[in-house]
């Protein structure tokens, strides 16, 4: 299966969601010997670097476009864009009913229990001594998230209380 410059892959039950150069693909892998693209849609930016999935909602961030796209993929053959946030997010991860999104200088936490009404519940500045860190990747483990930055390496953030993350 060829997709130009795949950047992120998030597998779920029988689908994988793949961000690639200029787009988002929904790949059916129910038969691993015959991967099938159920749908592919273009996105405003060329570099969709942040990809997170919760239930049948896909969250996509782009390095070169200041929006967070939210897709309803209940019908994998006909996904629809649900929401656009105007904010430059570079990375995203879903933890239970929360979306954690990284950007240039901050990490934002949204309650996405109702995907039609995401609500920001916390913001953490990822800066030190006036230097903003470019949060390019986020990983989670137990009660911590790890922020991969371009400029300053990796930082651990305590999210035991996700509404009050501590760097």
PDB file of C-alpha atoms in Angstrom:
ATOM      1  CA  UNK A   1       0.000   0.000   0.000  1.00  0.00           C
ATOM      2  CA  UNK A   2       1.571   3.284  -1.064  1.00  0.00           C
ATOM      3  CA  UNK A   3       0.856   6.621   0.612  1.00  0.00           C
ATOM      4  CA  UNK A   4       3.303   9.503   0.037  1.00  0.00           C
ATOM      5  CA  UNK A   5       5.406  10.311   3.097  1.00  0.00           C
ATOM      6  CA  UNK A   6       3.360   8.610   5.826  1.00  0.00           C
ATOM      7  CA  UNK A   7       3.952  10.558   9.033  1.00  0.00           C
ATOM      8  CA  UNK A   8       1.810   8.917  11.720  1.00  0.00           C
ATOM      9  CA  UNK A   9      -0.183   5.677  11.964  1.00  0.00           C
ATOM     10  CA  UNK A  10      -2.794   4.994  14.639  1.00  0.00           C
ATOM     11  CA  UNK A  11      -4.356   1.510  14.544  1.00  0.00           C
ATOM     12  CA  UNK A  12      -7.791   0.793  15.999  1.00  0.00           C
ATOM     13  CA  UNK A  13     -10.073  -2.257  15.732  1.00  0.00           C
ATOM     14  CA  UNK A  14      -9.966  -2.993  11.983  1.00  0.00           C
ATOM     15  CA  UNK A  15      -8.843   0.405  10.709  1.00  0.00           C
ATOM     16  CA  UNK A  16      -5.616   2.328  10.779  1.00  0.00           C
ATOM     17  CA  UNK A  17      -5.611   6.077  10.402  1.00  0.00           C
ATOM     18  CA  UNK A  18      -2.594   7.318   8.486  1.00  0.00           C
ATOM     19  CA  UNK A  19      -1.487  10.925   8.136  1.00  0.00           C
ATOM     20  CA  UNK A  20       0.597  11.405   5.044  1.00  0.00           C
ATOM     21  CA  UNK A  21       1.934  14.248   2.901  1.00  0.00           C
ATOM     22  CA  UNK A  22      -1.156  16.403   2.326  1.00  0.00           C
ATOM     23  CA  UNK A  23      -3.773  13.995   3.592  1.00  0.00           C
ATOM     24  CA  UNK A  24      -5.455  11.547   5.935  1.00  0.00           C
ATOM     25  CA  UNK A  25      -6.193   7.947   4.913  1.00  0.00           C
ATOM     26  CA  UNK A  26      -8.481   5.396   6.523  1.00  0.00           C
ATOM     27  CA  UNK A  27      -6.968   1.972   5.911  1.00  0.00           C
ATOM     28  CA  UNK A  28      -8.938  -1.248   6.416  1.00  0.00           C
ATOM     29  CA  UNK A  29      -6.601  -3.960   7.650  1.00  0.00           C
ATOM     30  CA  UNK A  30      -9.200  -6.608   8.522  1.00  0.00           C
ATOM     31  CA  UNK A  31      -7.307  -8.738   5.991  1.00  0.00           C
ATOM     32  CA  UNK A  32      -3.616  -8.002   6.699  1.00  0.00           C
ATOM     33  CA  UNK A  33      -2.639  -9.523   3.352  1.00  0.00           C
ATOM     34  CA  UNK A  34      -4.845  -7.032   1.504  1.00  0.00           C
ATOM     35  CA  UNK A  35      -4.696  -3.532   3.010  1.00  0.00           C
ATOM     36  CA  UNK A  36      -7.406  -1.335   1.507  1.00  0.00           C
ATOM     37  CA  UNK A  37      -7.743   2.446   1.593  1.00  0.00           C
ATOM     38  CA  UNK A  38     -11.398   3.025   2.502  1.00  0.00           C
ATOM     39  CA  UNK A  39     -11.063   6.784   2.175  1.00  0.00           C
ATOM     40  CA  UNK A  40      -8.414   9.399   1.651  1.00  0.00           C
ATOM     41  CA  UNK A  41      -8.985  13.094   2.115  1.00  0.00           C
ATOM     42  CA  UNK A  42      -6.788  16.099   1.549  1.00  0.00           C
ATOM     43  CA  UNK A  43      -5.955  18.441   4.400  1.00  0.00           C
ATOM     44  CA  UNK A  44      -5.075  22.168   4.364  1.00  0.00           C
ATOM     45  CA  UNK A  45      -1.405  21.623   5.217  1.00  0.00           C
ATOM     46  CA  UNK A  46       1.226  19.400   3.680  1.00  0.00           C
ATOM     47  CA  UNK A  47       2.668  18.042   6.919  1.00  0.00           C
ATOM     48  CA  UNK A  48       0.004  16.439   9.167  1.00  0.00           C
ATOM     49  CA  UNK A  49       2.308  15.483  12.029  1.00  0.00           C
ATOM     50  CA  UNK A  50      -0.055  15.016  14.977  1.00  0.00           C
ATOM     51  CA  UNK A  51      -2.630  12.228  14.814  1.00  0.00           C
ATOM     52  CA  UNK A  52      -4.822  10.956  17.640  1.00  0.00           C
ATOM     53  CA  UNK A  53      -7.992   8.852  17.630  1.00  0.00           C
ATOM     54  CA  UNK A  54     -10.772   8.363  20.193  1.00  0.00           C
ATOM     55  CA  UNK A  55     -13.741   6.180  19.340  1.00  0.00           C
ATOM     56  CA  UNK A  56     -14.711   7.322  15.840  1.00  0.00           C
ATOM     57  CA  UNK A  57     -13.156  10.785  16.064  1.00  0.00           C
ATOM     58  CA  UNK A  58      -9.782  11.658  14.541  1.00  0.00           C
ATOM     59  CA  UNK A  59      -7.739  14.666  15.684  1.00  0.00           C
ATOM     60  CA  UNK A  60      -5.153  15.904  13.196  1.00  0.00           C
ATOM     61  CA  UNK A  61      -2.556  18.663  13.571  1.00  0.00           C
ATOM     62  CA  UNK A  62      -0.362  20.098  10.852  1.00  0.00           C
ATOM     63  CA  UNK A  63       3.107  21.530  11.116  1.00  0.00           C
ATOM     64  CA  UNK A  64       2.505  24.048   8.339  1.00  0.00           C
ATOM     65  CA  UNK A  65      -1.131  25.045   8.952  1.00  0.00           C
ATOM     66  CA  UNK A  66      -2.431  26.613  12.170  1.00  0.00           C
ATOM     67  CA  UNK A  67      -5.456  24.371  12.691  1.00  0.00           C
ATOM     68  CA  UNK A  68      -6.538  21.332  14.609  1.00  0.00           C
ATOM     69  CA  UNK A  69      -8.872  19.330  12.390  1.00  0.00           C
ATOM     70  CA  UNK A  70     -11.459  17.054  13.952  1.00  0.00           C
ATOM     71  CA  UNK A  71     -12.977  14.346  11.752  1.00  0.00           C
ATOM     72  CA  UNK A  72     -16.034  12.215  12.403  1.00  0.00           C
ATOM     73  CA  UNK A  73     -15.114   8.827  10.917  1.00  0.00           C
ATOM     74  CA  UNK A  74     -18.242   6.928  11.969  1.00  0.00           C
ATOM     75  CA  UNK A  75     -18.696   6.215   8.274  1.00  0.00           C
ATOM     76  CA  UNK A  76     -15.168   5.332   7.100  1.00  0.00           C
ATOM     77  CA  UNK A  77     -16.218   5.738   3.471  1.00  0.00           C
ATOM     78  CA  UNK A  78     -17.413   9.290   4.054  1.00  0.00           C
ATOM     79  CA  UNK A  79     -15.587  11.063   6.919  1.00  0.00           C
ATOM     80  CA  UNK A  80     -16.696  14.573   7.743  1.00  0.00           C
ATOM     81  CA  UNK A  81     -14.807  17.478   9.259  1.00  0.00           C
ATOM     82  CA  UNK A  82     -16.414  18.348  12.562  1.00  0.00           C
ATOM     83  CA  UNK A  83     -14.403  21.239  13.879  1.00  0.00           C
ATOM     84  CA  UNK A  84     -11.440  23.451  13.184  1.00  0.00           C
ATOM     85  CA  UNK A  85      -9.433  25.121  15.923  1.00  0.00           C
ATOM     86  CA  UNK A  86      -7.216  27.981  14.862  1.00  0.00           C
ATOM     87  CA  UNK A  87      -4.102  27.184  16.844  1.00  0.00           C
ATOM     88  CA  UNK A  88      -0.799  25.816  15.663  1.00  0.00           C
ATOM     89  CA  UNK A  89      -0.573  22.376  17.223  1.00  0.00           C
ATOM     90  CA  UNK A  90       2.322  20.172  16.189  1.00  0.00           C
ATOM     91  CA  UNK A  91       1.536  16.993  18.089  1.00  0.00           C
ATOM     92  CA  UNK A  92      -1.435  15.328  19.718  1.00  0.00           C
ATOM     93  CA  UNK A  93      -2.335  12.327  21.842  1.00  0.00           C
ATOM     94  CA  UNK A  94      -5.583  11.116  23.395  1.00  0.00           C
ATOM     95  CA  UNK A  95      -5.626   9.982  27.025  1.00  0.00           C
ATOM     96  CA  UNK A  96      -9.033   8.635  28.032  1.00  0.00           C
ATOM     97  CA  UNK A  97     -11.398  11.548  27.331  1.00  0.00           C
ATOM     98  CA  UNK A  98      -8.656  14.172  27.036  1.00  0.00           C
ATOM     99  CA  UNK A  99      -6.753  15.492  24.054  1.00  0.00           C
ATOM    100  CA  UNK A 100      -3.229  16.697  24.821  1.00  0.00           C
ATOM    101  CA  UNK A 101      -1.831  18.873  22.030  1.00  0.00           C
ATOM    102  CA  UNK A 102       1.645  20.377  21.818  1.00  0.00           C
ATOM    103  CA  UNK A 103       2.656  23.513  20.007  1.00  0.00           C
ATOM    104  CA  UNK A 104       5.404  26.097  19.922  1.00  0.00           C
ATOM    105  CA  UNK A 105       5.762  27.076  23.564  1.00  0.00           C
ATOM    106  CA  UNK A 106       2.828  25.258  25.163  1.00  0.00           C
ATOM    107  CA  UNK A 107       0.847  22.103  25.737  1.00  0.00           C
ATOM    108  CA  UNK A 108      -2.944  22.372  25.847  1.00  0.00           C
ATOM    109  CA  UNK A 109      -5.332  19.859  27.412  1.00  0.00           C
ATOM    110  CA  UNK A 110      -8.915  19.561  26.147  1.00  0.00           C
ATOM    111  CA  UNK A 111     -11.797  17.564  27.580  1.00  0.00           C
ATOM    112  CA  UNK A 112     -13.203  15.694  24.568  1.00  0.00           C
ATOM    113  CA  UNK A 113     -15.837  13.603  26.353  1.00  0.00           C
ATOM    114  CA  UNK A 114     -18.249  15.409  24.021  1.00  0.00           C
ATOM    115  CA  UNK A 115     -16.315  15.558  20.736  1.00  0.00           C
ATOM    116  CA  UNK A 116     -18.764  18.185  19.445  1.00  0.00           C
ATOM    117  CA  UNK A 117     -17.780  20.557  22.257  1.00  0.00           C
ATOM    118  CA  UNK A 118     -14.091  20.192  23.168  1.00  0.00           C
ATOM    119  CA  UNK A 119     -13.265  22.347  26.172  1.00  0.00           C
ATOM    120  CA  UNK A 120      -9.794  23.533  27.130  1.00  0.00           C
ATOM    121  CA  UNK A 121      -9.120  22.610  30.754  1.00  0.00           C
ATOM    122  CA  UNK A 122      -5.393  23.279  31.109  1.00  0.00           C
ATOM    123  CA  UNK A 123      -2.463  24.977  29.470  1.00  0.00           C
ATOM    124  CA  UNK A 124       1.183  24.399  30.301  1.00  0.00           C
ATOM    125  CA  UNK A 125       3.898  26.668  29.024  1.00  0.00           C
ATOM    126  CA  UNK A 126       6.791  24.591  27.705  1.00  0.00           C
ATOM    127  CA  UNK A 127       9.279  27.375  28.060  1.00  0.00           C
ATOM    128  CA  UNK A 128      12.192  28.089  30.304  1.00  0.00           C
ATOM    129  CA  UNK A 129      14.162  31.303  30.719  1.00  0.00           C
ATOM    130  CA  UNK A 130      12.256  32.868  27.832  1.00  0.00           C
ATOM    131  CA  UNK A 131      12.951  29.994  25.414  1.00  0.00           C
ATOM    132  CA  UNK A 132       9.897  28.383  23.821  1.00  0.00           C
ATOM    133  CA  UNK A 133      10.245  24.695  23.047  1.00  0.00           C
ATOM    134  CA  UNK A 134       8.879  23.249  19.830  1.00  0.00           C
ATOM    135  CA  UNK A 135       6.803  20.300  21.146  1.00  0.00           C
ATOM    136  CA  UNK A 136       6.984  17.919  18.201  1.00  0.00           C
ATOM    137  CA  UNK A 137       5.904  14.643  19.832  1.00  0.00           C
ATOM    138  CA  UNK A 138       4.015  13.451  22.894  1.00  0.00           C
ATOM    139  CA  UNK A 139       4.003  10.017  24.533  1.00  0.00           C
ATOM    140  CA  UNK A 140       2.151   8.798  27.622  1.00  0.00           C
ATOM    141  CA  UNK A 141       2.991   6.322  30.373  1.00  0.00           C
ATOM    142  CA  UNK A 142       0.929   5.947  33.553  1.00  0.00           C
ATOM    143  CA  UNK A 143       0.672   9.400  35.131  1.00  0.00           C
ATOM    144  CA  UNK A 144       3.264  11.146  32.962  1.00  0.00           C
ATOM    145  CA  UNK A 145       3.502  12.482  29.473  1.00  0.00           C
ATOM    146  CA  UNK A 146       6.789  12.973  27.714  1.00  0.00           C
ATOM    147  CA  UNK A 147       7.302  15.926  25.415  1.00  0.00           C
ATOM    148  CA  UNK A 148       9.781  15.505  22.587  1.00  0.00           C
ATOM    149  CA  UNK A 149      11.116  18.895  21.586  1.00  0.00           C
ATOM    150  CA  UNK A 150      13.234  19.916  18.644  1.00  0.00           C
ATOM    151  CA  UNK A 151      15.386  22.324  20.621  1.00  0.00           C
ATOM    152  CA  UNK A 152      15.850  20.930  24.113  1.00  0.00           C
ATOM    153  CA  UNK A 153      15.300  17.164  24.157  1.00  0.00           C
ATOM    154  CA  UNK A 154      12.647  15.347  26.214  1.00  0.00           C
ATOM    155  CA  UNK A 155      10.691  16.636  29.210  1.00  0.00           C
ATOM    156  CA  UNK A 156       8.480  14.679  31.611  1.00  0.00           C
ATOM    157  CA  UNK A 157       5.185  16.185  32.719  1.00  0.00           C
ATOM    158  CA  UNK A 158       3.242  14.904  35.726  1.00  0.00           C
ATOM    159  CA  UNK A 159      -0.413  14.483  34.714  1.00  0.00           C
ATOM    160  CA  UNK A 160      -1.660  12.676  37.814  1.00  0.00           C
ATOM    161  CA  UNK A 161      -4.134  15.575  37.877  1.00  0.00           C
ATOM    162  CA  UNK A 162      -4.570  16.207  34.159  1.00  0.00           C
ATOM    163  CA  UNK A 163      -6.301  19.532  34.789  1.00  0.00           C
ATOM    164  CA  UNK A 164      -3.091  20.744  36.481  1.00  0.00           C
ATOM    165  CA  UNK A 165      -0.073  19.339  34.578  1.00  0.00           C
ATOM    166  CA  UNK A 166       3.315  19.974  36.167  1.00  0.00           C
ATOM    167  CA  UNK A 167       6.508  20.315  34.132  1.00  0.00           C
TER     168      UNK A 167
END
